[in-house]
Short mmCIF file of C-alpha atoms in Angstrom, two decimals:
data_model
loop_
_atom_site.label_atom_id
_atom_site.label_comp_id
_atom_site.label_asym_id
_atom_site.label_seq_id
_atom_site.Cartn_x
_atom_site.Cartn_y
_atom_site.Cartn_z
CA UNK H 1 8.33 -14.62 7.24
CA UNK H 2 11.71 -16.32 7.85
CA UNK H 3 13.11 -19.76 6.40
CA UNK H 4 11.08 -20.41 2.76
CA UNK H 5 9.05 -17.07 2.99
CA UNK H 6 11.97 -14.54 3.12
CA UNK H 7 11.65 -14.73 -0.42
CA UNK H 8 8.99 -12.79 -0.30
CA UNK H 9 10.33 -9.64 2.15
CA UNK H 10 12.70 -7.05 0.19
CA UNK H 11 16.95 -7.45 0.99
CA UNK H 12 19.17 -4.34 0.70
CA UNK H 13 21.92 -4.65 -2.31
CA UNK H 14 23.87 -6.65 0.21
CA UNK H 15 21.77 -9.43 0.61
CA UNK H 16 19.98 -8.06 4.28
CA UNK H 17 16.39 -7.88 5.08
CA UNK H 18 15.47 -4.64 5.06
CA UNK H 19 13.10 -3.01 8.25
CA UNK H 20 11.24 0.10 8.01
CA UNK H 21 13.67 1.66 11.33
CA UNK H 22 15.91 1.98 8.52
CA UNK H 23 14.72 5.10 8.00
CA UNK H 24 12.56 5.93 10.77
CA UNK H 25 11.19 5.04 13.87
CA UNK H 26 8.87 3.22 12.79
CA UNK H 27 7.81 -0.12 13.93
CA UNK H 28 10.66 -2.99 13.51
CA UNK H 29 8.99 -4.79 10.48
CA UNK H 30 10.13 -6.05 7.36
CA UNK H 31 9.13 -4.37 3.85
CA UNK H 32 7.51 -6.86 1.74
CA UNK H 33 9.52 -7.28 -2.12
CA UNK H 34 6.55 -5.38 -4.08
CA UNK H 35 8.89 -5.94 -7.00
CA UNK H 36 8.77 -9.71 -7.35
CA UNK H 37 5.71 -10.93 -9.25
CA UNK H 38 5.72 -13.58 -6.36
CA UNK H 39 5.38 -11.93 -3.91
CA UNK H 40 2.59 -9.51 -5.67
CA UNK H 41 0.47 -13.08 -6.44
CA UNK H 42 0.56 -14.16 -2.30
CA UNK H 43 -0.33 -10.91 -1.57
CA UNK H 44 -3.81 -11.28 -3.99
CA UNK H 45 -3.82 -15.22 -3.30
CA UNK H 46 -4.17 -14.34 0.80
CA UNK H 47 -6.60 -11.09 -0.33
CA UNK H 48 -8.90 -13.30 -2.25
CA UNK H 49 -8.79 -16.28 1.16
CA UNK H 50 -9.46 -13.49 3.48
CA UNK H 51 -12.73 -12.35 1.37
CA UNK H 52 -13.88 -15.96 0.65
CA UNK H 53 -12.94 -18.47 3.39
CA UNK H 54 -16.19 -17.31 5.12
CA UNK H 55 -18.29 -14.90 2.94
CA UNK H 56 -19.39 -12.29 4.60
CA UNK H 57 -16.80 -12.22 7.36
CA UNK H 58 -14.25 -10.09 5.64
CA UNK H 59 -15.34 -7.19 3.24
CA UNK H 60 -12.17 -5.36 2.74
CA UNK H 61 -8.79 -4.17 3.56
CA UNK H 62 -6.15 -1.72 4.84
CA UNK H 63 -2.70 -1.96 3.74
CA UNK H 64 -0.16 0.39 5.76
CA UNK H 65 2.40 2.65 4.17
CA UNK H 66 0.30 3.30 1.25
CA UNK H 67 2.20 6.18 0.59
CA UNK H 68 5.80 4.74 0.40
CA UNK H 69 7.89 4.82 -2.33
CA UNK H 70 11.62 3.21 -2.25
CA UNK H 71 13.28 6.58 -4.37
CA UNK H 72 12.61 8.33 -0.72
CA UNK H 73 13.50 6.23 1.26
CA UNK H 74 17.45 7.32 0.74
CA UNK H 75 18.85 5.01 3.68
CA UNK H 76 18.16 1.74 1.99
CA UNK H 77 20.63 0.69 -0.50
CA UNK H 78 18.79 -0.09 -3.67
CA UNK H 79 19.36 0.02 -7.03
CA UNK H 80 17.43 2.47 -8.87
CA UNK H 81 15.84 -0.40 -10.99
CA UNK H 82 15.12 -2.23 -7.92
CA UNK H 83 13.40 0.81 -6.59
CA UNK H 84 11.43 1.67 -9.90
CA UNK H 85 10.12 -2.06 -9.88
CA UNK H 86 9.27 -2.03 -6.12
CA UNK H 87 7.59 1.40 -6.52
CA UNK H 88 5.57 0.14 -9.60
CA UNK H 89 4.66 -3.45 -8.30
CA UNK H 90 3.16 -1.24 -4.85
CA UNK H 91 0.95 0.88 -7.26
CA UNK H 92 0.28 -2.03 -8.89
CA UNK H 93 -0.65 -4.11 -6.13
CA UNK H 94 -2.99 -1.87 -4.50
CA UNK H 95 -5.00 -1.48 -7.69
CA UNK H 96 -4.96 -5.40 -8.19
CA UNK H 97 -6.21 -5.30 -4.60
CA UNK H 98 -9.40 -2.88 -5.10
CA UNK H 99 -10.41 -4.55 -8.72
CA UNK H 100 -10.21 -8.17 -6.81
CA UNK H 101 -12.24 -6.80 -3.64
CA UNK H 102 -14.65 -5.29 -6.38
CA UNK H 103 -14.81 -8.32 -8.57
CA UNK H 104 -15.81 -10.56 -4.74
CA UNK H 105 -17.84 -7.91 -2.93
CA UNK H 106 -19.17 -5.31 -5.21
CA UNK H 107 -21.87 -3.75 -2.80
CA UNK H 108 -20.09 -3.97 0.12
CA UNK H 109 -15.82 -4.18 -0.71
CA UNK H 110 -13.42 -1.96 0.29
CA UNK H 111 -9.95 -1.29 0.47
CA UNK H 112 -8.43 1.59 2.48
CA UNK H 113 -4.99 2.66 1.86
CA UNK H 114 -3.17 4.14 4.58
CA UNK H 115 -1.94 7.99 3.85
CA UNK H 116 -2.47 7.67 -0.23
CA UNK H 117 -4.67 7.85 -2.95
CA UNK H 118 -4.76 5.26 -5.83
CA UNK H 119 -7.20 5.14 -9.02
CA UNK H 120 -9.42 2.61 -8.12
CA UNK H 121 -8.91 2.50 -4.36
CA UNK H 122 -11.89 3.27 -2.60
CA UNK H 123 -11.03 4.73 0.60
CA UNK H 124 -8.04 6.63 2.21
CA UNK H 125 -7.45 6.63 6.08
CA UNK H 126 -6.11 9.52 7.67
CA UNK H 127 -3.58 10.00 10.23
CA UNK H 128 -3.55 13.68 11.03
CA UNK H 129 -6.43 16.12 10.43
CA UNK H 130 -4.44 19.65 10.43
CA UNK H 131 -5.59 22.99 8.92
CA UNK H 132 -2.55 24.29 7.56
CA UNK H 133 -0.64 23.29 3.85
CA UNK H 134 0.47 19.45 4.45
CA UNK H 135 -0.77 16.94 2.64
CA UNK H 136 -2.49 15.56 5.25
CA UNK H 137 -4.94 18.45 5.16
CA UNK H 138 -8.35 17.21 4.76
CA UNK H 139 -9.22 20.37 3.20
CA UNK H 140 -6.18 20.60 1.13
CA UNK H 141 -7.10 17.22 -0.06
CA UNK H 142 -10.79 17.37 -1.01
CA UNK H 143 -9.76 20.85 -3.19
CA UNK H 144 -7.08 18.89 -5.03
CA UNK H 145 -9.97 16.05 -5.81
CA UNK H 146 -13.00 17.76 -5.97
CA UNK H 147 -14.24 20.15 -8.11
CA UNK H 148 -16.88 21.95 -5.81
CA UNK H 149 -19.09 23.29 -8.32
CA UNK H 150 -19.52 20.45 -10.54
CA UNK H 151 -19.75 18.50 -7.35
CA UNK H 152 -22.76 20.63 -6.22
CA UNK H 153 -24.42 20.59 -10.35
#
């Protein structure tokens, strides 16, 4: 995404791309702007081509990082409107995601978000299956979305 398509990748205050080993050690990629409405449309535009180029071919999705949000992620230089926006077009996105999977592949769609859970998002991968009080605790988890005994009737 370099020359015409930068446009769609998120810059710093100062004008600079910004990578996720910013902050971590993650891999050295570039964040995609979540809060221009441009960017959110290629997203859905490349989405919708994946799922209907060849029917049957693709049936869903995983987007990474579904658990970022730009108001933790203190080494970037943002402003905090840039980072509200960002943070709302990603929550946005990923539901525009799983109604457009829905609305192509009803039986058979999904979208898996990586680490998060969205209304409307179908599936969640995890990374870590520990026992203990993270949030990665598969137990932990199903408590917090479940209610067992209505569950069971």
């Amino acid at each position: 995404f370099m020359g015409e398509n930068e446009k769609y990748l998120l810059h710093d205050e100062n004008g600079k791309l910004v990578y996720w080993t910013q902050c971590s050690k993650a891999a050295n990629t570039t964040v995609f702007d979540f809060s221009y409405n441009e960017t959110i449309d290629f997203w859905l535009d490349t989405v919708k081509y994946a799922l209907t180029a060849e029917p049957g071919v693709v049936d869903g999705i995983f987007a990474d990082r579904g658990n970022t949000n730009m108001t933790d992620l203190k080494c970037i230089s943002l402003t905090a409107e840039k980072q509200q926006a960002w943070n709302k077009g990603h929550t946005d996105l990923f539901e525009q995601v799983q109604q457009l999977i829905m609305s192509i592949n009803k039986e058979r769609g999904v979208f898996i978000a990586n680490n998060e859970d969205f209304d409307g998002v179908n599936a969640r991968m995890f990374e870590n299956f520990r026992a203990d009080d993270t949030v990665n605790d598969v137990n932990q988890l199903m408590h917090q979305r479940l209610d067992i005994t209505d569950w069971m009737g």
